[in-house]
XYZ file of C-alpha atoms in Angstrom:
624
model
C -0.034 -0.152 -0.034
C 1.486 3.155 -1.254
C 2.719 5.679 1.629
C -0.239 7.924 3.078
C -2.839 5.498 2.220
C -3.906 7.373 -0.790
C -6.008 5.047 -3.774
C -3.547 3.653 -6.501
C -4.184 5.291 -9.799
C -3.739 3.002 -12.781
C -3.603 4.994 -15.872
C -0.913 4.285 -18.085
C 1.354 7.423 -18.856
C 5.168 8.508 -19.304
C 6.358 9.900 -16.213
C 9.329 11.497 -16.093
C 12.294 10.552 -12.993
C 9.059 8.384 -11.008
C 9.434 8.550 -6.963
C 8.952 5.247 -5.134
C 6.594 4.058 -2.981
C 3.505 6.144 -4.482
C 0.582 6.386 -5.775
C 0.862 7.978 -8.784
C 0.088 6.830 -12.282
C 3.628 4.891 -13.747
C 3.695 3.364 -17.453
C 1.653 0.547 -16.840
C -1.333 -1.253 -15.369
C -2.843 -4.687 -14.329
C -6.206 -4.457 -12.218
C -5.138 -7.208 -9.613
C -5.860 -7.828 -5.788
C -4.307 -10.617 -5.163
C -4.886 -11.128 -0.375
C -3.305 -14.510 1.780
C -2.942 -15.417 5.088
C -2.352 -18.853 6.507
C -4.427 -21.622 4.385
C -6.280 -19.175 2.822
C -5.856 -16.958 -0.267
C -8.146 -14.807 -2.543
C -7.792 -13.284 -6.059
C -9.870 -10.613 -7.673
C -9.288 -9.538 -11.169
C -10.959 -6.383 -12.579
C -11.137 -6.578 -16.497
C -11.177 -2.724 -17.845
C -8.606 -0.519 -19.666
C -10.163 2.216 -18.513
C -8.279 4.993 -15.995
C -8.601 2.918 -12.864
C -8.421 4.117 -8.729
C -7.858 1.236 -6.318
C -8.246 1.866 -2.935
C -6.926 0.047 -0.486
C -7.499 0.841 3.489
C -9.262 0.036 6.981
C -12.958 0.239 6.802
C -14.640 -0.869 10.563
C -18.338 -0.797 9.234
C -17.141 -3.245 6.375
C -20.435 -2.470 4.874
C -19.173 -2.644 1.283
C -18.660 -6.031 -1.341
C -15.316 -5.449 -1.585
C -14.852 -5.243 2.358
C -15.595 -9.635 2.232
C -12.101 -9.682 0.704
C -10.312 -8.291 3.435
C -12.581 -9.448 6.309
C -12.139 -12.950 4.554
C -8.312 -12.615 5.443
C -7.969 -10.721 8.574
C -10.174 -13.564 10.576
C -11.224 -10.729 13.152
C -14.651 -8.562 13.628
C -12.734 -5.674 11.398
C -13.074 -5.553 7.785
C -10.412 -4.294 5.447
C -11.924 -2.452 1.831
C -11.238 -2.385 -1.557
C -12.656 -0.327 -3.831
C -12.279 -0.553 -7.815
C -13.299 2.609 -9.855
C -13.344 2.891 -13.149
C -14.402 5.876 -15.281
C -15.682 4.730 -18.485
C -18.457 6.822 -20.037
C -20.406 3.669 -21.062
C -22.645 1.385 -19.065
C -20.966 -1.529 -17.440
C -23.306 -3.439 -20.108
C -22.017 -2.163 -22.835
C -18.139 -1.661 -21.868
C -15.056 -3.511 -21.831
C -15.136 -5.047 -17.933
C -15.097 -8.858 -16.354
C -14.604 -9.361 -13.127
C -12.612 -12.670 -11.590
C -12.504 -14.011 -8.015
C -10.983 -16.649 -6.983
C -10.289 -18.551 -3.706
C -8.801 -21.474 -2.139
C -5.515 -22.683 -0.590
C -2.775 -20.729 -1.286
C -0.974 -22.423 -3.142
C -4.496 -23.524 -5.569
C -5.027 -19.778 -6.150
C -1.503 -18.577 -6.588
C -0.391 -21.166 -8.625
C -3.309 -21.521 -10.799
C -5.037 -17.904 -10.788
C -3.454 -17.029 -14.098
C -4.888 -20.414 -16.038
C -8.855 -19.538 -14.352
C -7.951 -15.995 -15.662
C -6.490 -17.561 -18.946
C -9.563 -15.996 -20.993
C -7.705 -12.743 -20.478
C -4.576 -12.742 -19.391
C -2.885 -16.250 -20.334
C 0.174 -17.335 -19.473
C 4.083 -15.505 -20.069
C 5.542 -16.516 -22.946
C 8.148 -18.468 -23.380
C 11.029 -16.464 -24.718
C 14.010 -17.739 -27.289
C 16.927 -18.291 -25.051
C 19.055 -15.643 -26.324
C 17.028 -12.995 -24.652
C 17.650 -15.074 -20.927
C 20.951 -13.249 -21.856
C 22.876 -10.622 -20.968
C 22.045 -7.098 -23.175
C 23.378 -3.947 -23.393
C 21.910 -1.099 -24.065
C 22.239 3.087 -23.634
C 20.248 5.988 -25.129
C 22.326 6.386 -27.259
C 24.831 4.186 -29.414
C 25.821 6.740 -32.122
C 27.259 4.374 -35.457
C 27.959 1.350 -36.983
C 31.656 2.064 -35.869
C 30.355 3.011 -32.162
C 28.089 -0.184 -31.863
C 31.259 -2.577 -33.282
C 33.465 -1.227 -30.545
C 30.872 -2.081 -28.198
C 30.947 -5.527 -28.996
C 34.403 -5.800 -30.110
C 35.019 -4.590 -25.834
C 32.927 -7.813 -24.859
C 34.867 -9.943 -26.615
C 38.080 -8.278 -25.607
C 37.257 -8.076 -21.952
C 35.915 -12.010 -22.099
C 32.559 -10.540 -20.828
C 29.051 -12.160 -21.936
C 26.805 -10.761 -24.278
C 23.598 -11.175 -26.535
C 22.088 -8.145 -26.949
C 22.763 -4.966 -28.495
C 19.995 -2.001 -28.188
C 19.499 1.050 -30.176
C 18.165 3.953 -29.214
C 16.133 5.939 -31.053
C 18.769 8.841 -32.345
C 19.392 5.282 -34.956
C 16.475 5.950 -37.547
C 16.520 8.634 -39.943
C 14.925 11.599 -38.478
C 12.654 9.136 -35.535
C 11.319 7.986 -38.547
C 10.718 4.501 -37.165
C 11.492 1.027 -39.662
C 14.301 3.777 -41.225
C 18.029 4.008 -40.621
C 20.363 7.167 -40.348
C 21.904 6.766 -43.103
C 24.877 8.799 -42.201
C 25.119 6.795 -39.049
C 24.000 3.725 -40.195
C 24.663 3.620 -43.978
C 24.960 -0.721 -43.962
C 22.422 -2.065 -41.188
C 22.634 -5.233 -42.900
C 26.487 -5.544 -42.889
C 25.908 -4.534 -39.106
C 23.346 -7.452 -38.294
C 24.923 -9.853 -40.206
C 28.429 -9.694 -38.392
C 26.866 -9.768 -34.626
C 24.935 -12.686 -35.815
C 28.284 -14.421 -36.718
C 29.556 -13.728 -33.275
C 26.550 -15.471 -32.092
C 24.860 -11.964 -30.635
C 21.573 -10.250 -32.154
C 20.354 -6.562 -32.108
C 17.291 -4.652 -30.648
C 16.007 -1.699 -32.478
C 13.478 1.095 -30.786
C 9.978 1.160 -32.388
C 7.667 4.057 -30.798
C 4.302 3.686 -32.049
C 4.679 7.744 -33.259
C 4.431 7.900 -37.376
C 5.871 11.044 -38.413
C 3.927 13.738 -40.721
C 5.970 13.571 -43.242
C 4.714 13.180 -47.398
C 7.676 11.438 -48.290
C 7.549 8.932 -44.981
C 6.314 5.879 -46.379
C 4.674 4.403 -43.472
C 3.021 7.135 -43.363
C 1.505 7.892 -46.377
C 0.355 4.537 -46.447
C -0.604 4.676 -42.947
C -2.970 7.811 -43.796
C -4.015 7.011 -47.559
C -5.773 3.321 -46.014
C -7.377 5.557 -43.317
C -5.843 3.806 -40.697
C -4.956 6.551 -37.771
C -6.900 7.519 -34.761
C -9.153 10.524 -35.304
C -10.033 13.468 -32.961
C -14.026 13.750 -31.817
C -13.889 15.927 -35.190
C -12.669 12.486 -37.292
C -9.964 14.012 -38.227
C -6.594 12.158 -37.744
C -5.317 12.751 -34.149
C -1.985 14.437 -34.755
C 0.727 14.860 -31.516
C 3.900 15.895 -30.463
C 6.797 13.624 -29.441
C 10.770 13.002 -31.056
C 9.665 12.988 -34.055
C 7.999 16.188 -34.027
C 4.262 16.386 -35.367
C 3.214 12.769 -35.727
C -0.100 10.544 -36.305
C -0.798 7.061 -34.168
C -1.867 4.065 -35.279
C -5.072 2.500 -33.625
C -3.852 -1.099 -33.187
C -7.966 -2.041 -32.384
C -9.931 -4.153 -34.796
C -8.804 -2.439 -37.839
C -7.866 -3.613 -40.952
C -4.532 -4.651 -40.654
C -1.611 -3.211 -42.327
C 1.621 -4.933 -42.492
C 4.508 -2.014 -42.224
C 7.229 -4.608 -43.492
C 11.001 -5.106 -41.346
C 13.195 -1.557 -41.032
C 15.153 -1.386 -44.214
C 18.287 -3.491 -44.593
C 17.041 -5.632 -41.646
C 17.477 -9.119 -41.185
C 15.840 -11.698 -38.879
C 18.842 -10.976 -36.122
C 16.929 -8.018 -35.491
C 14.112 -7.536 -32.763
C 12.184 -4.672 -31.339
C 11.875 -2.743 -28.285
C 8.290 -0.430 -28.108
C 8.713 3.090 -26.148
C 6.378 5.768 -25.500
C 3.493 3.515 -26.030
C 0.833 4.955 -22.846
C 1.015 6.600 -25.713
C 3.479 9.387 -24.275
C 2.179 12.913 -26.193
C 4.215 15.655 -25.641
C 1.484 17.772 -26.104
C -1.725 16.136 -24.429
C -3.525 16.346 -21.705
C -1.035 14.552 -19.362
C 1.480 13.813 -21.493
C -0.517 11.038 -23.269
C -3.450 10.852 -25.392
C -6.925 12.864 -25.622
C -9.670 10.537 -24.165
C -12.510 11.883 -26.367
C -9.790 10.539 -29.492
C -11.493 7.799 -31.326
C -10.249 4.613 -32.469
C -11.960 1.842 -35.374
C -16.188 1.211 -34.938
C -16.556 4.891 -32.522
C -14.462 4.070 -29.160
C -13.060 6.822 -27.797
C -10.017 6.346 -26.133
C -10.826 6.696 -22.374
C -12.376 3.169 -22.622
C -9.300 1.418 -24.014
C -6.546 3.754 -22.448
C -4.001 1.470 -20.424
C -4.612 -1.683 -22.863
C -3.228 0.553 -25.964
C 0.212 -0.482 -24.968
C -0.308 -3.925 -25.017
C -1.563 -3.833 -28.543
C 1.493 -2.191 -30.212
C 3.305 -5.295 -28.383
C 0.606 -7.689 -30.025
C 0.915 -6.188 -33.490
C 4.870 -5.986 -33.085
C 5.597 -9.610 -31.974
C 3.227 -10.728 -34.338
C 4.854 -8.909 -37.543
C 8.096 -11.200 -36.014
C 6.567 -14.242 -36.033
C 5.221 -13.333 -40.118
C 8.593 -12.631 -40.457
C 10.565 -15.588 -39.712
C 7.606 -17.750 -41.196
C 6.513 -18.627 -38.217
C 10.068 -20.804 -37.412
C 11.389 -18.216 -34.640
C 10.080 -16.617 -31.501
C 9.708 -12.958 -31.322
C 11.338 -10.811 -28.381
C 9.704 -7.705 -27.556
C 10.039 -5.083 -24.559
C 6.937 -2.436 -24.126
C 7.637 -0.014 -21.712
C 3.286 0.509 -21.160
C 1.287 -2.782 -20.077
C -1.704 -4.253 -18.925
C -2.758 -7.506 -17.902
C -1.882 -9.551 -20.817
C 0.935 -8.193 -22.178
C 3.051 -11.017 -21.268
C 1.880 -13.203 -24.132
C 4.372 -11.187 -26.325
C 6.854 -10.553 -24.315
C 9.215 -8.633 -21.529
C 8.056 -5.920 -19.522
C 11.147 -3.649 -17.207
C 10.186 -1.130 -14.633
C 11.009 2.236 -16.784
C 12.775 5.263 -16.313
C 14.242 4.338 -13.048
C 17.266 6.524 -11.486
C 20.883 5.187 -10.111
C 20.547 5.735 -6.452
C 20.347 2.682 -3.923
C 16.080 3.474 -3.232
C 16.105 2.646 -7.088
C 18.041 -0.630 -6.970
C 16.262 -1.686 -3.444
C 12.158 -1.080 -5.445
C 13.499 -3.364 -7.942
C 13.012 -6.339 -6.594
C 9.379 -5.606 -5.072
C 7.841 -3.745 -8.435
C 9.803 -7.177 -10.415
C 7.909 -9.213 -7.488
C 4.978 -7.238 -8.320
C 4.818 -7.954 -11.943
C 5.425 -12.007 -11.751
C 2.536 -12.152 -9.120
C 0.597 -9.745 -12.142
C 1.773 -12.475 -14.535
C 4.083 -10.514 -15.694
C 7.238 -13.051 -15.575
C 9.648 -11.722 -17.777
C 10.626 -8.575 -15.775
C 14.033 -6.354 -14.511
C 15.056 -2.926 -14.133
C 17.697 -0.706 -16.327
C 20.933 -1.939 -14.550
C 23.014 0.851 -13.343
C 20.057 3.354 -13.354
C 18.712 5.125 -16.606
C 19.168 8.831 -14.993
C 22.291 10.348 -13.570
C 25.559 8.028 -12.498
C 26.314 5.074 -10.679
C 29.051 4.906 -8.493
C 31.463 2.147 -8.942
C 30.000 0.403 -5.737
C 26.209 0.714 -7.004
C 27.066 -0.131 -10.631
C 28.877 -3.726 -9.210
C 25.341 -4.390 -7.003
C 23.221 -3.546 -9.613
C 24.651 -6.022 -12.100
C 25.037 -8.673 -9.047
C 21.251 -8.231 -8.348
C 19.974 -7.783 -12.006
C 22.159 -11.410 -12.936
C 19.070 -12.521 -10.368
C 16.285 -10.955 -11.984
C 14.228 -12.204 -15.002
C 15.202 -9.307 -17.947
C 18.860 -8.672 -17.120
C 19.555 -5.361 -19.558
C 21.757 -2.127 -18.582
C 20.250 1.156 -19.995
C 21.192 4.316 -19.156
C 19.668 8.140 -20.416
C 21.876 9.996 -23.410
C 23.370 12.600 -20.899
C 25.146 10.006 -18.335
C 28.429 8.970 -18.953
C 29.760 5.904 -20.462
C 29.615 2.951 -18.533
C 30.455 -0.473 -20.509
C 31.965 -2.633 -17.848
C 35.509 -1.951 -18.642
C 35.327 1.711 -18.202
C 35.551 0.647 -14.039
C 38.384 0.271 -12.334
C 40.030 -3.740 -12.838
C 38.426 -4.627 -9.906
C 35.432 -3.495 -10.338
C 35.243 -5.205 -14.090
C 35.985 -8.621 -12.183
C 33.035 -7.757 -9.809
C 30.745 -7.910 -13.069
C 32.060 -10.063 -14.874
C 31.262 -12.706 -11.771
C 27.791 -11.875 -12.108
C 27.893 -11.959 -15.670
C 29.321 -15.566 -15.446
C 27.122 -16.312 -12.802
C 23.937 -15.836 -14.559
C 24.859 -17.563 -18.107
C 26.114 -20.921 -15.978
C 22.286 -20.764 -14.287
C 20.702 -20.014 -17.705
C 19.306 -23.930 -17.967
C 17.777 -23.154 -14.536
C 16.392 -19.981 -15.724
C 14.513 -21.617 -19.014
C 13.483 -24.827 -16.832
C 12.001 -22.218 -14.536
C 9.819 -20.113 -17.924
C 8.888 -22.997 -19.129
C 7.215 -23.632 -15.961
C 5.416 -20.685 -15.953
C 4.297 -20.551 -19.311
C 2.630 -23.702 -19.031
C 1.541 -23.705 -15.171
C 1.368 -19.711 -15.160
C 4.004 -19.156 -12.013
C 5.955 -16.778 -11.454
C 10.186 -17.106 -12.199
C 11.086 -15.098 -9.469
C 8.453 -14.471 -7.025
C 8.022 -13.678 -2.695
C 9.005 -16.328 -0.062
C 4.904 -16.374 1.199
C 4.264 -18.080 -2.904
C 6.367 -20.726 -1.563
C 5.542 -21.001 2.246
C 2.213 -19.460 2.719
C 1.493 -20.521 5.750
C 4.854 -18.686 7.797
C 3.254 -15.394 8.432
C 7.276 -14.181 8.621
C 7.610 -14.203 5.230
C 4.306 -12.356 4.295
C 5.927 -8.468 4.506
C 9.476 -9.943 3.190
C 10.251 -7.837 -0.408
C 14.157 -7.972 -0.721
C 14.657 -11.438 -0.685
C 13.012 -14.017 -3.316
C 12.479 -17.834 -5.153
C 14.032 -18.084 -8.331
C 11.264 -20.774 -9.323
C 11.579 -22.934 -6.304
C 15.116 -23.749 -5.812
C 16.815 -21.076 -5.558
C 16.293 -17.903 -2.761
C 18.674 -14.524 -3.270
C 18.892 -11.750 -1.246
C 21.044 -9.112 -3.241
C 22.869 -6.820 -1.748
C 21.066 -3.234 -1.763
C 22.118 -1.096 0.939
C 26.202 0.613 0.790
C 29.235 -0.206 2.478
C 27.304 -3.514 3.302
C 29.651 -6.250 5.698
C 26.651 -8.152 5.993
C 23.029 -9.191 5.750
C 19.932 -11.308 7.602
C 18.513 -13.705 4.786
C 15.322 -15.731 6.341
C 15.859 -19.557 5.548
C 12.368 -21.115 5.726
C 10.637 -24.244 5.839
C 10.471 -26.318 9.053
C 13.036 -29.166 8.877
C 14.083 -28.131 5.250
C 17.904 -27.070 4.817
C 19.548 -24.547 2.361
C 22.711 -24.698 0.857
C 25.153 -21.604 0.403
C 25.304 -21.595 -3.693
C 29.017 -20.578 -3.442
C 30.370 -21.945 -0.709
C 27.959 -25.130 -0.505
C 27.960 -25.020 3.397
C 24.248 -26.294 4.494
C 22.287 -24.556 7.082
C 19.064 -26.013 8.721
C 15.974 -24.009 8.532
C 13.489 -22.201 9.236
C 16.429 -19.424 10.530
C 17.441 -15.611 10.314
C 21.405 -16.089 9.246
C 23.429 -13.516 9.281
C 25.589 -13.628 5.953
C 29.280 -11.506 5.792
C 29.937 -10.544 2.644
C 32.297 -7.958 0.670
C 31.741 -6.274 -2.960
C 31.703 -9.529 -4.080
C 29.543 -11.564 -2.724
C 25.929 -12.487 -3.820
C 23.692 -14.065 -1.194
C 22.159 -17.255 -2.857
C 21.329 -20.973 -1.272
C 19.986 -23.814 -3.115
C 16.869 -25.310 -1.402
C 17.794 -28.757 -0.276
C 15.811 -31.520 -2.458
C 16.461 -29.663 -5.551
C 17.965 -30.416 -8.734
C 20.193 -27.296 -10.832
C 21.529 -27.979 -13.832
C 24.423 -25.511 -14.734
C 27.041 -24.262 -17.750
C 29.922 -23.472 -16.368
C 32.021 -23.036 -19.459
C 32.130 -19.456 -19.775
C 30.855 -18.934 -23.790
C 30.612 -15.026 -25.276
C 26.370 -15.677 -25.566
C 23.967 -18.184 -25.307
C 24.176 -19.389 -28.850
C 27.685 -20.375 -28.012
C 26.579 -22.762 -25.436
C 24.446 -24.619 -27.515
C 26.281 -28.567 -27.108
C 28.091 -27.612 -23.875
C 27.679 -30.113 -21.025
C 26.479 -29.938 -18.286
C 26.593 -29.983 -14.705
C 23.658 -31.032 -12.340
C 24.134 -29.565 -8.370
C 22.075 -31.983 -6.123
C 20.934 -30.795 -2.502
C 20.086 -33.443 -0.846
C 16.970 -32.908 1.933
C 16.166 -35.145 4.747
C 12.276 -34.862 4.289
C 12.340 -35.130 0.402
C 13.260 -37.098 -2.515
C 15.312 -35.251 -4.932
C 14.244 -34.099 -8.236
C 14.340 -32.025 -10.861
C 12.616 -31.613 -14.279
C 15.502 -29.640 -16.382
C 13.784 -27.971 -19.347
C 16.673 -27.411 -22.651
C 15.822 -25.835 -26.050
C 15.826 -27.804 -28.901
C 17.761 -26.927 -32.432
C 18.902 -23.364 -33.151
C 15.684 -22.246 -34.531
C 13.485 -21.426 -31.283
C 9.553 -21.909 -32.253
C 6.870 -19.606 -31.104
C 5.400 -22.830 -29.500
C 6.785 -26.409 -28.770
C 9.552 -28.571 -30.093
C 10.274 -32.101 -29.540
C 11.299 -31.863 -25.921
C 9.965 -33.762 -22.439
C 9.608 -32.440 -19.067
C 8.759 -35.886 -17.977
C 10.784 -38.094 -15.853
C 10.409 -40.834 -17.490
C 10.211 -39.338 -20.556
C 13.084 -39.153 -23.526
C 14.614 -36.562 -25.598
C 17.572 -36.079 -27.642
C 20.174 -32.886 -26.984
C 23.613 -33.208 -28.289
C 24.591 -31.576 -24.873
C 26.171 -33.770 -22.726
C 26.879 -34.443 -19.247
C 29.270 -33.842 -17.532
C 29.727 -33.898 -13.828
C 27.427 -34.590 -10.284
C 27.877 -32.638 -7.557
C 25.820 -33.784 -4.316
C 25.720 -31.291 -1.252
C 24.989 -32.948 1.782
C 26.606 -35.819 1.803
C 30.569 -36.586 2.699
C 33.051 -37.591 0.100
C 32.383 -41.680 -0.328
C 34.961 -44.495 -0.339
C 33.326 -45.639 -3.838
C 30.601 -45.080 -6.203
C 29.295 -47.685 -8.832
C 27.422 -46.213 -12.477
C 25.369 -48.193 -14.962
C 24.541 -47.224 -18.140
C 22.148 -49.318 -20.732
C 23.910 -49.743 -24.092
């Protein structure tokens, strides 16, 4: 609940240098409320894309319908209240509205809520493997020579990298789907060079279509009448980075295939930014509420879902581009319930300070609970310049969040990792390599999320629903059900207190393999090199420990299984690996059943068993 008790406003806006712990509107909205106590959880999903206010507080009278939500959970005579208010000019029986209420045992509600409301949100799309690697971005890498120098820097300093990003300066006069001919005269050669090094590129495509009679995209959309209209029937015109622009409506109208950016290849993927939509000349820096979409729908009815449809159109375009052979990758700043079906999201334009590093954890946990499992924060902070300690700690935290991208504002100092001191560079390299070693674990977690709707990065209370001590914890979390992570988010820290939950369970330090009994609060001494991570007893973690330049370069590398013994449960795991280089959008031959079989070029190199002493002998029996 925001400090001060004011209601949340769900209204997607382009917010400059947002503050933390405020109920102000931000880039995206998911009208989902989850409430939990031991042995009972409730979920309420309010399907309405109009401006919505959510008031959460205490109501001793308890005479509102939503009050039962809090009363059922408190188990006392006092009723909490939660009120949803959506501003629509259409009667409910004509408007876009739906409500979904689910209750039951915690694991059933929290694990099944997304499938229960699948007609609305759906589950997280299974991402292409490369997108789980490290992404390097800034506003802006200036030209082809700059791009190649940055890529070469990662190679020379033995830093893994999967994707280089280009912001708005790459386009010709902010005409998206084009390249600046002076800065990027041969984009195809640049992309082919990256692909040859087993890397990819992402370029930005905002929804703003520059008003320019010589711009093919604009003239085609105008000729076909495919722009949002004003209430008077004229093309809606706003002002943003391109200058004057028009906006495609994306909702339900006739399709318009805008093609791929000139000179692009299938190694180029997309970042949809400013898609709230941002209108510098509009009220609250967004589109007028009385603008008209296809069918006469006013924008006020659809505002919060606009960004989702931009991302949806982009993802579907990428699938068509490859003939269905490749999964899409699209990052979107604006989002709504269901955006997870089309790609990734992030926490937006954060600031290079410790407070924004800390808040990235509960923000990503909230994303995951709302179904948006592929989430992250700009490593290092978008605004301002981080000091070396903050930059290292942010890399360490980002390595254990689902989407891992460094990004920075145009006015900040360059901050490629090798610009740090050799000592700090070594720490960043270590964090990057830990991320890549655990990619099989990340991919398995995303597969389970895709199939079951369970967040990849989740709060402790989701795994330990009857332990009240976990309920308010938002500085540590689980990755799938196998790893507990407590990033260091305080300057000058010499230690952190890590709560290890689970009556009678055991946890193993991920680096030292030291065993700890739960439940307990463990003081962990830390240096700048420490990332407190613990493997849960009773789990198996697959790792690929050989350093490589990218995820694609790791294909066929051997696996090491880390088997963590537990006195309570038998050990088990179902590792999932992508098959073949193409990553088709839906499925490929594979098995997540321990009794099934599958073919992979990789092989099992080692099995490390945690929790036992060194045996005097071992016998391995194989068939064939």
